[in-house]
């Protein structure tokens, strides 16, 4: 009996587990995996090999017993024993068609839905107020957004939080920079009783100049640095003029950030920041102190987080320095307390660069030691590698600086526009349409160039490769999506409607059906790994098979109307699946290209 919400692999596992059980073996031995020899079979089960040890019996005999039980199963086309104890499995065409029918009839394409939805806070983006977004912020945005969309699609309750860097020394640097430039502003007058102006005293451009200048100066000018640190402390202690200024900086910056993220189709549920954790800092410090975890060492307040069985050195986490200033870890610990109070989540995922791995290890251990969050709550660092230049080092601008995200988007858009010049479809577009199209193509190129790699890997930024129309690229996927859509439009224009699905007429068609039926397992795996690259691979498999299917068959001109209409159904399922997967990766498709 087929259970509706099971994926293909889960259904097979259930079937084979029952066969193991019926033969007198542990049902848990029936786990089915995708075949590692696709030339021989679609799926396999290696349970008989494990059973041989458990039951001290020849694996061949066990596998043959189980295979015998699986003959005549409508779900399977074959269940075959292969020495020394493998079971090779192929699903039947009837079963593939029944799955395709279920997809056709279901608005969410018969994809799995979590039975026990988790509530998950996903911390991603992490931009810093008053500092322009740079390419270091690109991967967290792209990967984080697709994890948010995937988890939500699977039925989990997701809160995506941008976790703005809005409370640190950069704020004091700007305040001090401005104080020296325009000392007469009311914000610096301690006798001023308000109200403060509603309009900001600076523009966004001013802000973007103030910060780098102040930051550079603090590196050589000790007195300036000390003044900025003092201003940071005063802001954090609520000095009214500084708080009013800070609010202006925040709102200027957030308006700008929202524009950049909108271009990337990245949409946060919460715009909370480090400052929202500030009210929890004292309480958090109190807990660390009451539990006897924090102690003074060389004037700094620290907590030991090393364990005896560590195979690397885990240094103590520094909670505050001898001058009383708080650190990155302090804020992250207070944020955990705030998230527990506000959301009491089951899991918190931090989509942050691998290079911060030690920081998160220390923070998570400390949070659990102190009981800031229940033991069962999972704190996970979803780390990622670096986007490198062709020299293998983190990507830089030509003059060696850090590239602004807006410049990067501009670069890919311009390159996409240049490539479009050679296409006739593009030539027919108005200037405005062409610009919008180029932006969609450029951003898709950037996103697939990133997401096709497992997140933990570094990759090389290679614009030519990312924009190529062949290979595992964004434009290739978009082009396939446009084409499949146009086939369906043409069918509609000729008055054809999708009809009853017939059994596959070729190996390619069978492979396409199997690929569609496998998406559910792919999504579960991507979620479990917190890695969207599997979704990209599924997209390339689907589009590749669709292209092959399209070349091998005369679809719209087929004299057999039943065959044609069955294929139209198959194509329409394929189209819906491709759009769904693209939307999980936050990739848009131009109308024409
Ligand atoms: N603002 C930080 C940075 O630019 C990233 C924040 C990541 N999230 C966190 N909870 N620490 O590096």
Coordinates of C-alpha atoms and ligand atoms in Angstrom, one line a residue:
X1 CA 0.0 0.0 0.0
X2 CA 1.3 3.3 -1.0
X3 CA 1.3 6.1 1.6
X4 CA 0.7 9.4 0.0
X5 CA 3.2 11.6 1.7
X6 CA 6.2 9.2 1.1
X7 CA 8.9 10.1 -1.3
X8 CA 10.0 7.6 -4.0
X9 CA 12.9 6.3 -1.9
X10 CA 10.9 6.2 1.2
X11 CA 8.2 4.1 -0.5
X12 CA 10.8 1.7 -1.8
X13 CA 12.4 1.5 1.6
X14 CA 9.0 0.7 3.1
X15 CA 8.4 -2.0 0.6
X16 CA 11.8 -3.7 0.9
X17 CA 11.7 -3.4 4.7
X18 CA 8.5 -5.3 4.7
X19 CA 10.1 -8.0 2.6
X20 CA 13.0 -8.3 5.0
X21 CA 10.5 -8.5 7.9
X22 CA 8.4 -11.1 6.1
X23 CA 11.6 -13.3 5.6
X24 CA 12.2 -13.1 9.4
X25 CA 14.9 -10.3 9.4
X26 CA 15.1 -6.9 10.9
X27 CA 13.0 -4.5 8.9
X28 CA 15.6 -1.8 9.4
X29 CA 17.8 -3.7 6.9
X30 CA 15.6 -2.7 4.0
X31 CA 17.0 0.8 3.4
X32 CA 17.0 1.6 -0.3
X33 CA 19.5 4.1 -1.8
X34 CA 19.9 5.5 -5.3
X35 CA 22.0 3.0 -7.3
X36 CA 25.7 3.8 -7.6
X37 CA 25.7 1.8 -10.9
X38 CA 22.9 3.6 -12.8
X39 CA 23.8 1.4 -15.9
X40 CA 22.6 -1.7 -14.0
X41 CA 19.6 -0.5 -12.0
X42 CA 17.9 2.6 -10.6
X43 CA 18.0 1.7 -6.9
X44 CA 19.8 -0.7 -4.6
X45 CA 19.6 -2.2 -1.2
X46 CA 22.7 -3.6 0.6
X47 CA 20.8 -4.9 3.6
X48 CA 21.5 -8.5 3.0
X49 CA 25.2 -7.8 3.6
X50 CA 24.5 -6.4 7.0
X51 CA 22.0 -9.1 7.7
X52 CA 24.7 -11.7 7.0
X53 CA 26.7 -10.5 9.9
X54 CA 23.7 -10.1 12.2
X55 CA 22.3 -13.5 11.4
X56 CA 25.5 -15.4 10.6
X57 CA 24.2 -16.5 7.3
X58 CA 25.3 -16.4 3.7
X59 CA 24.3 -12.9 2.3
X60 CA 23.5 -14.5 -1.1
X61 CA 20.8 -16.7 0.5
X62 CA 19.3 -13.7 2.4
X63 CA 19.3 -11.5 -0.7
X64 CA 17.7 -14.3 -2.8
X65 CA 14.9 -14.8 -0.2
X66 CA 14.1 -11.1 -0.1
X67 CA 14.3 -10.8 -3.9
X68 CA 11.8 -13.7 -4.2
X69 CA 9.4 -11.9 -1.8
X70 CA 9.6 -8.9 -4.1
X71 CA 8.7 -10.5 -7.4
X72 CA 5.1 -9.6 -8.4
X73 CA 5.2 -6.3 -6.6
X74 CA 3.4 -3.7 -8.8
X75 CA 5.8 -1.0 -7.7
X76 CA 8.8 -2.9 -9.1
X77 CA 9.9 -3.8 -12.6
X78 CA 12.7 -5.9 -11.2
X79 CA 14.2 -7.0 -7.9
X80 CA 17.3 -8.9 -8.6
X81 CA 19.9 -10.6 -6.5
X82 CA 23.5 -9.7 -7.5
X83 CA 26.4 -11.4 -5.7
X84 CA 27.6 -11.3 -3.1
X85 CA 24.4 -9.9 -1.5
X86 CA 23.1 -6.9 -3.4
X87 CA 19.5 -6.3 -4.4
X88 CA 19.2 -4.3 -7.6
X89 CA 15.9 -2.6 -8.1
X90 CA 14.0 -0.8 -10.9
X91 CA 10.6 0.7 -10.4
X92 CA 7.8 -0.1 -12.8
X93 CA 6.4 2.2 -15.5
X94 CA 3.0 1.9 -13.9
X95 CA 4.4 3.1 -10.7
X96 CA 6.2 6.0 -12.3
X97 CA 3.0 7.0 -14.1
X98 CA 1.1 6.9 -10.8
X99 CA 3.6 9.2 -9.2
X100 CA 3.4 11.6 -12.2
X101 CA -0.4 11.6 -11.9
X102 CA -0.1 12.5 -8.3
X103 CA 2.2 15.4 -9.1
X104 CA -0.1 16.5 -11.9
X105 CA -3.1 16.6 -9.5
X106 CA -1.3 18.3 -6.6
X107 CA -0.6 22.0 -6.3
X108 CA 2.7 21.2 -4.6
X109 CA 3.6 18.5 -7.0
X110 CA 3.3 15.7 -4.5
X111 CA 6.5 16.8 -2.8
X112 CA 7.0 15.9 0.9
X113 CA 5.7 17.9 3.8
X114 CA 7.3 17.7 7.2
X115 CA 5.3 15.6 9.6
X116 CA 6.7 17.4 12.6
X117 CA 7.4 20.9 11.4
X118 CA 10.4 22.6 13.2
X119 CA 10.6 26.2 14.0
X120 CA 13.9 27.4 12.7
X121 CA 15.6 30.8 13.0
X122 CA 17.9 31.3 10.0
X123 CA 20.5 34.0 10.6
X124 CA 21.8 35.2 7.2
X125 CA 22.8 38.3 5.4
X126 CA 24.6 39.9 8.3
X127 CA 25.3 43.2 6.7
X128 CA 26.8 46.0 8.7
X129 CA 25.1 49.4 9.0
X130 CA 27.0 52.2 7.2
X131 CA 29.3 49.8 5.6
X132 CA 28.4 49.1 2.0
X133 CA 27.5 45.5 1.2
X134 CA 30.5 43.8 -0.3
X135 CA 31.0 40.4 -2.0
X136 CA 31.7 38.8 1.4
X137 CA 27.9 39.3 2.0
X138 CA 26.9 37.6 -1.3
X139 CA 27.2 33.9 -0.4
X140 CA 25.3 34.2 2.9
X141 CA 22.5 36.0 1.1
X142 CA 22.2 33.5 -1.8
X143 CA 22.6 30.4 0.2
X144 CA 20.6 31.6 3.2
X145 CA 17.7 32.7 1.0
X146 CA 17.4 29.3 -0.7
X147 CA 17.6 27.5 2.7
X148 CA 14.8 29.7 4.0
X149 CA 12.6 29.0 0.9
X150 CA 13.4 25.3 0.9
X151 CA 12.6 24.8 4.6
X152 CA 9.5 26.8 4.4
X153 CA 8.3 24.8 1.3
X154 CA 8.8 21.6 3.3
X155 CA 6.4 22.9 5.9
X156 CA 8.8 24.2 8.6
X157 CA 8.2 27.4 10.4
X158 CA 11.0 29.6 9.4
X159 CA 12.1 33.0 10.6
X160 CA 14.7 34.6 8.4
X161 CA 16.6 37.2 10.3
X162 CA 19.1 39.6 8.7
X163 CA 21.0 40.2 12.0
X164 CA 22.3 43.6 11.1
X165 CA 25.7 44.7 12.5
X166 CA 24.3 47.9 14.0
X167 CA 25.8 48.2 17.4
X168 CA 29.6 47.9 17.2
X169 CA 32.6 50.2 16.9
X170 CA 31.6 51.2 13.3
X171 CA 28.8 53.3 14.8
X172 CA 31.2 55.1 17.2
X173 CA 33.6 55.7 14.4
X174 CA 31.0 57.5 12.3
X175 CA 29.6 59.5 15.3
X176 CA 33.1 60.6 16.1
X177 CA 33.9 61.3 12.5
X178 CA 30.8 63.5 12.1
X179 CA 31.4 65.2 15.5
X180 CA 34.7 66.5 14.3
X181 CA 33.4 67.5 10.9
X182 CA 30.2 69.2 12.2
X183 CA 30.6 69.8 15.9
X184 CA 27.8 72.3 16.0
X185 CA 25.0 69.8 15.3
X186 CA 22.5 69.5 18.1
X187 CA 23.3 65.7 18.5
X188 CA 26.7 66.6 20.1
X189 CA 25.3 69.3 22.4
X190 CA 24.8 67.6 25.8
X191 CA 22.6 70.4 27.1
X192 CA 20.2 70.0 24.1
X193 CA 16.9 68.6 25.4
X194 CA 15.3 67.8 22.0
X195 CA 13.3 67.0 20.1
X196 CA 15.9 66.0 17.5
X197 CA 15.2 66.8 13.8
X198 CA 13.3 64.1 11.9
X199 CA 15.5 64.6 8.8
X200 CA 19.0 63.0 9.0
X201 CA 21.9 65.5 9.1
X202 CA 23.8 63.4 6.4
X203 CA 22.9 61.7 3.2
X204 CA 23.7 58.1 2.4
X205 CA 26.6 59.2 0.3
X206 CA 28.0 61.2 3.2
X207 CA 27.6 58.1 5.3
X208 CA 29.4 55.9 2.8
X209 CA 32.3 58.4 2.9
X210 CA 32.3 59.0 6.6
X211 CA 32.8 55.4 7.6
X212 CA 35.8 54.4 5.4
X213 CA 37.5 57.7 6.3
X214 CA 36.9 57.2 10.1
X215 CA 37.9 53.6 9.9
X216 CA 41.2 54.4 8.1
X217 CA 42.0 57.2 10.5
X218 CA 41.4 55.0 13.6
X219 CA 44.2 52.7 12.4
X220 CA 46.8 55.5 12.7
X221 CA 45.3 58.0 15.1
X222 CA 45.1 56.6 18.6
X223 CA 43.3 59.6 20.1
X224 CA 40.6 59.4 17.4
X225 CA 40.2 55.7 18.0
X226 CA 39.9 56.1 21.7
X227 CA 37.3 58.9 21.2
X228 CA 35.3 56.5 18.8
X229 CA 35.4 53.8 21.4
X230 CA 34.1 56.2 24.0
X231 CA 31.3 57.3 21.6
X232 CA 30.4 53.6 21.0
X233 CA 30.1 53.1 24.8
X234 CA 28.1 56.2 25.2
X235 CA 25.7 55.2 22.4
X236 CA 25.3 51.8 24.0
X237 CA 24.6 53.4 27.3
X238 CA 21.8 55.5 25.7
X239 CA 23.3 59.0 25.3
X240 CA 20.2 60.7 23.7
X241 CA 22.0 62.7 20.9
X242 CA 24.0 59.6 19.8
X243 CA 20.9 57.4 19.9
X244 CA 19.1 59.9 17.7
X245 CA 22.0 60.0 15.3
X246 CA 22.3 56.3 15.3
X247 CA 18.6 56.0 14.3
X248 CA 19.2 58.2 11.3
X249 CA 22.2 56.1 10.2
X250 CA 20.2 53.0 10.7
X251 CA 17.3 54.1 8.6
X252 CA 19.4 55.5 5.8
X253 CA 21.4 52.3 5.7
X254 CA 18.5 49.9 5.9
X255 CA 16.6 51.7 3.1
X256 CA 19.7 51.2 0.9
X257 CA 20.3 47.6 2.0
X258 CA 16.7 46.7 1.2
X259 CA 17.2 48.0 -2.4
X260 CA 20.3 45.8 -2.9
X261 CA 18.7 42.7 -1.4
X262 CA 15.6 43.3 -3.5
X263 CA 17.8 43.1 -6.6
X264 CA 19.0 39.7 -5.4
X265 CA 15.4 38.6 -4.6
X266 CA 16.4 38.1 -1.0
X267 CA 13.7 38.9 1.5
X268 CA 14.2 38.8 5.3
X269 CA 11.3 38.2 7.6
X270 CA 13.0 40.2 10.4
X271 CA 15.2 43.1 10.3
X272 CA 16.6 42.6 13.8
X273 CA 20.1 43.6 14.6
X274 CA 22.8 43.3 17.2
X275 CA 21.2 46.3 18.9
X276 CA 18.1 44.2 19.6
X277 CA 20.1 41.9 21.7
X278 CA 21.5 44.8 23.8
X279 CA 18.7 44.7 26.4
X280 CA 19.6 41.1 27.1
X281 CA 23.3 41.6 27.6
X282 CA 23.2 42.3 31.4
X283 CA 20.9 39.4 32.0
X284 CA 23.1 37.1 30.0
X285 CA 26.2 38.3 31.9
X286 CA 24.3 37.7 35.1
X287 CA 23.6 34.1 34.2
X288 CA 27.2 33.4 33.2
X289 CA 28.3 34.9 36.5
X290 CA 25.7 33.1 38.7
X291 CA 26.5 29.7 37.2
X292 CA 30.2 30.4 38.0
X293 CA 31.1 30.1 34.3
X294 CA 32.7 33.5 33.8
X295 CA 35.9 34.6 35.5
X296 CA 38.5 37.4 35.1
X297 CA 41.7 36.5 33.4
X298 CA 44.3 39.3 32.6
X299 CA 41.5 41.8 33.2
X300 CA 39.2 40.2 30.6
X301 CA 36.0 38.3 31.4
X302 CA 36.2 34.8 29.9
X303 CA 34.4 31.5 29.9
X304 CA 36.2 28.1 29.4
X305 CA 34.5 26.1 26.7
X306 CA 37.1 23.4 26.0
X307 CA 36.2 19.7 26.6
X308 CA 38.5 16.8 27.4
X309 CA 37.7 14.9 24.3
X310 CA 38.4 17.9 21.9
X311 CA 40.8 17.0 19.2
X312 CA 41.7 20.7 18.6
X313 CA 42.3 23.5 21.0
X314 CA 39.2 25.5 21.8
X315 CA 40.2 28.7 23.5
X316 CA 38.0 30.3 26.1
X317 CA 35.4 32.7 24.8
X318 CA 36.1 36.4 25.7
X319 CA 33.0 38.0 27.0
X320 CA 34.3 41.5 27.7
X321 CA 37.7 43.1 27.5
X322 CA 39.6 44.9 30.3
X323 CA 38.2 48.3 29.2
X324 CA 34.7 46.9 29.6
X325 CA 33.9 46.9 25.9
X326 CA 31.7 44.1 24.6
X327 CA 32.7 41.8 21.8
X328 CA 31.1 39.9 18.9
X329 CA 30.6 36.9 21.1
X330 CA 28.9 39.0 23.8
X331 CA 26.3 40.1 21.2
X332 CA 25.8 36.6 19.8
X333 CA 25.2 35.2 23.3
X334 CA 22.7 37.9 24.1
X335 CA 21.0 37.3 20.7
X336 CA 20.6 33.7 21.6
X337 CA 18.8 34.7 24.8
X338 CA 16.6 37.2 22.8
X339 CA 15.7 34.5 20.2
X340 CA 14.8 32.0 22.9
X341 CA 12.5 34.6 24.5
X342 CA 11.0 35.8 21.2
X343 CA 10.7 32.6 19.2
X344 CA 11.8 29.6 21.4
X345 CA 13.0 27.9 18.2
X346 CA 13.9 24.3 17.7
X347 CA 16.9 25.2 15.7
X348 CA 19.0 28.3 14.9
X349 CA 21.1 28.2 11.7
X350 CA 23.9 30.6 11.2
X351 CA 24.7 31.0 7.5
X352 CA 28.1 32.5 7.9
X353 CA 31.6 32.1 6.3
X354 CA 33.6 29.1 7.4
X355 CA 36.3 31.4 8.7
X356 CA 34.0 32.1 11.7
X357 CA 33.8 28.4 12.6
X358 CA 35.7 28.8 15.9
X359 CA 33.7 31.8 17.0
X360 CA 30.4 29.8 16.6
X361 CA 31.8 26.7 18.3
X362 CA 32.7 28.9 21.3
X363 CA 29.4 30.7 21.3
X364 CA 27.3 27.6 21.0
X365 CA 29.2 25.8 23.8
X366 CA 28.9 28.7 26.1
X367 CA 25.2 29.2 25.4
X368 CA 24.5 25.5 26.2
X369 CA 26.7 25.5 29.3
X370 CA 24.9 28.5 30.6
X371 CA 21.5 27.2 29.6
X372 CA 20.7 30.3 27.7
X373 CA 18.8 27.9 25.4
X374 CA 17.5 24.4 26.1
X375 CA 19.9 21.5 25.5
X376 CA 17.6 20.1 22.8
X377 CA 17.7 23.3 20.8
X378 CA 20.2 22.9 17.9
X379 CA 22.6 25.7 17.2
X380 CA 24.2 25.1 13.8
X381 CA 26.9 26.9 12.0
X382 CA 26.0 26.5 8.3
X383 CA 29.4 27.5 7.0
X384 CA 30.5 28.3 3.5
X385 CA 33.7 28.7 1.5
X386 CA 35.1 31.7 -0.2
X387 CA 34.5 33.1 -3.6
X388 CA 37.9 33.4 -5.0
X389 CA 39.5 35.2 -8.0
X390 CA 41.3 33.3 -10.7
X391 CA 44.5 33.6 -8.6
X392 CA 42.8 31.4 -5.9
X393 CA 42.7 34.2 -3.4
X394 CA 39.5 35.9 -2.1
X395 CA 38.0 37.9 -5.0
X396 CA 39.2 41.5 -5.2
X397 CA 38.6 44.4 -7.4
X398 CA 41.3 45.3 -10.0
X399 CA 43.0 47.7 -7.6
X400 CA 43.0 45.1 -4.9
X401 CA 40.0 46.4 -2.9
X402 CA 37.0 44.6 -1.7
X403 CA 34.3 44.7 -4.3
X404 CA 31.0 46.3 -3.5
X405 CA 28.0 44.1 -4.0
X406 CA 26.3 46.8 -6.1
X407 CA 29.4 46.9 -8.4
X408 CA 29.4 43.2 -8.7
X409 CA 25.7 43.2 -9.7
X410 CA 26.5 46.0 -12.2
X411 CA 29.4 44.0 -13.6
X412 CA 27.4 40.8 -14.2
X413 CA 24.4 42.8 -15.6
X414 CA 26.6 44.6 -18.1
X415 CA 28.3 41.4 -19.2
X416 CA 24.9 39.7 -19.6
X417 CA 23.7 42.7 -21.7
X418 CA 26.8 42.5 -23.9
X419 CA 26.1 38.8 -24.5
X420 CA 22.5 39.5 -25.4
X421 CA 23.6 41.8 -28.3
X422 CA 24.2 38.6 -30.3
X423 CA 20.6 37.2 -29.8
X424 CA 17.8 38.1 -32.2
X425 CA 15.2 37.8 -29.5
X426 CA 17.0 40.3 -27.4
X427 CA 17.3 42.7 -30.3
X428 CA 13.5 42.9 -30.5
X429 CA 13.3 44.1 -26.9
X430 CA 12.8 47.7 -25.8
X431 CA 15.7 49.2 -24.0
X432 CA 13.9 48.9 -20.7
X433 CA 12.9 45.3 -21.3
X434 CA 16.5 44.4 -22.3
X435 CA 17.9 46.0 -19.1
X436 CA 15.5 44.0 -16.9
X437 CA 16.3 40.9 -18.8
X438 CA 20.0 41.4 -18.5
X439 CA 19.7 41.9 -14.8
X440 CA 17.7 38.6 -14.4
X441 CA 20.3 36.7 -16.5
X442 CA 23.3 38.3 -14.7
X443 CA 21.9 37.5 -11.3
X444 CA 20.9 34.0 -12.2
X445 CA 24.5 33.5 -13.6
X446 CA 25.9 34.7 -10.3
X447 CA 23.6 32.6 -8.2
X448 CA 24.0 29.3 -10.1
X449 CA 27.8 30.0 -10.2
X450 CA 27.6 30.0 -6.4
X451 CA 24.9 27.4 -5.6
X452 CA 26.1 24.7 -7.9
X453 CA 29.0 24.2 -5.5
X454 CA 28.5 22.5 -2.2
X455 CA 28.4 25.4 0.2
X456 CA 31.5 24.3 2.2
X457 CA 33.7 24.5 -1.0
X458 CA 35.5 27.6 -2.3
X459 CA 34.9 28.5 -5.9
X460 CA 36.4 30.7 -8.5
X461 CA 34.4 33.7 -9.8
X462 CA 34.5 33.3 -13.6
X463 CA 32.1 35.5 -15.3
X464 CA 32.5 34.0 -18.8
X465 CA 31.8 30.5 -17.4
X466 CA 28.9 31.7 -15.3
X467 CA 27.3 33.4 -18.3
X468 CA 27.9 30.6 -20.8
X469 CA 24.7 29.3 -22.5
X470 CA 26.0 25.7 -22.2
X471 CA 27.1 23.9 -19.1
X472 CA 25.8 24.1 -15.6
X473 CA 24.9 27.8 -15.7
X474 CA 22.0 30.1 -14.8
X475 CA 21.4 31.2 -18.4
X476 CA 21.2 27.6 -19.5
X477 CA 18.5 26.9 -17.0
X478 CA 16.6 30.1 -17.8
X479 CA 16.7 29.2 -21.5
X480 CA 15.4 25.8 -20.9
X481 CA 12.6 27.2 -18.8
X482 CA 11.7 29.7 -21.5
X483 CA 11.6 27.0 -24.1
X484 CA 9.5 24.6 -22.2
X485 CA 7.1 27.4 -21.6
X486 CA 6.9 28.3 -25.2
X487 CA 6.1 24.7 -26.2
X488 CA 3.2 24.7 -23.9
X489 CA 2.1 28.1 -25.2
X490 CA 2.2 26.8 -28.8
X491 CA 0.2 23.8 -27.8
X492 CA -2.4 26.0 -26.2
X493 CA -2.6 28.3 -29.2
X494 CA -3.3 25.2 -31.4
X495 CA -6.1 24.2 -29.0
X496 CA -4.3 21.1 -27.6
X497 CA -4.8 20.3 -24.0
X498 CA -2.8 18.0 -21.7
X499 CA -4.4 14.6 -21.4
X500 CA -4.2 11.2 -19.7
X501 CA -0.6 10.1 -19.0
X502 CA 0.5 7.0 -21.0
X503 CA 3.4 4.7 -20.0
X504 CA 6.8 6.0 -21.2
X505 CA 7.5 5.3 -24.9
X506 CA 11.3 5.6 -24.6
X507 CA 14.1 5.3 -22.2
X508 CA 14.5 9.1 -22.2
X509 CA 10.8 9.5 -21.3
X510 CA 11.3 6.9 -18.5
X511 CA 14.3 8.8 -17.2
X512 CA 12.4 12.0 -17.2
X513 CA 9.6 10.5 -15.2
X514 CA 12.1 9.0 -12.8
X515 CA 13.9 12.3 -12.4
X516 CA 10.6 14.1 -11.6
X517 CA 9.8 11.4 -9.1
X518 CA 13.2 11.8 -7.4
X519 CA 12.8 15.5 -6.6
X520 CA 11.2 14.8 -3.2
X521 CA 14.2 12.9 -2.0
X522 CA 16.5 15.6 -3.3
X523 CA 14.7 18.2 -1.3
X524 CA 14.8 16.2 1.9
X525 CA 18.5 15.6 1.4
X526 CA 19.2 19.3 0.7
X527 CA 17.3 20.2 3.9
X528 CA 19.1 17.6 6.0
X529 CA 22.5 18.8 4.6
X530 CA 21.4 22.4 4.6
X531 CA 23.0 22.5 1.2
X532 CA 21.1 23.8 -1.9
X533 CA 23.5 22.4 -4.5
X534 CA 21.5 19.2 -4.8
X535 CA 18.5 21.3 -6.0
X536 CA 20.8 22.8 -8.8
X537 CA 21.8 19.3 -9.8
X538 CA 18.2 18.2 -10.0
X539 CA 17.4 21.2 -12.2
X540 CA 20.2 20.3 -14.6
X541 CA 19.2 16.7 -14.7
X542 CA 15.5 17.7 -15.4
X543 CA 16.3 20.3 -18.1
X544 CA 18.9 18.0 -19.7
X545 CA 16.4 15.2 -20.0
X546 CA 13.6 17.5 -21.1
X547 CA 15.9 18.8 -23.9
X548 CA 16.7 15.3 -25.0
X549 CA 13.1 14.3 -24.9
X550 CA 12.2 17.3 -26.9
X551 CA 14.7 16.6 -29.6
X552 CA 13.8 12.9 -29.8
X553 CA 10.1 13.3 -30.2
X554 CA 7.7 15.2 -32.4
X555 CA 5.4 16.5 -29.8
X556 CA 3.0 19.0 -31.3
X557 CA 3.0 17.4 -34.8
X558 CA 2.4 13.9 -33.5
X559 CA -0.5 12.3 -35.4
X560 CA -1.4 10.2 -32.4
X561 CA -3.5 12.7 -30.3
X562 CA -3.5 10.6 -27.2
X563 CA 0.3 10.4 -27.3
X564 CA 0.6 14.1 -27.9
X565 CA -1.7 15.0 -25.0
X566 CA 0.0 12.6 -22.6
X567 CA 3.3 14.3 -23.5
X568 CA 1.8 17.7 -22.9
X569 CA 0.9 16.6 -19.4
X570 CA 4.4 15.3 -18.9
X571 CA 5.8 18.6 -20.1
X572 CA 3.5 20.7 -18.0
X573 CA 4.6 18.7 -14.9
X574 CA 8.2 19.3 -15.9
X575 CA 7.6 23.0 -16.4
X576 CA 5.9 23.3 -13.0
X577 CA 8.8 21.4 -11.3
X578 CA 11.4 23.5 -13.0
X579 CA 9.7 26.7 -11.9
X580 CA 9.3 25.5 -8.4
X581 CA 12.9 24.5 -8.1
X582 CA 14.1 27.8 -9.6
X583 CA 11.9 29.7 -7.1
X584 CA 13.4 27.8 -4.2
X585 CA 16.8 29.1 -5.4
X586 CA 15.2 32.6 -5.8
X587 CA 16.0 32.6 -9.5
X588 CA 13.7 34.5 -11.9
X589 CA 13.2 33.7 -15.6
X590 CA 12.9 36.4 -18.3
X591 CA 9.8 36.2 -20.5
X592 CA 11.9 35.9 -23.6
X593 CA 15.6 35.4 -24.1
Ligands
LIG1 N1 28.0 41.2 10.6 C1 28.8 40.0 10.6 C2 29.9 40.2 9.5 O1 29.8 41.1 8.6 C3 28.1 38.7 10.2 C4 27.0 38.3 11.3 C5 26.8 36.9 11.2 N2 25.8 36.5 12.2 C6 26.0 36.3 13.5 N3 25.0 36.0 14.3 N4 27.2 36.5 14.0 O2 30.9 39.4 9.5

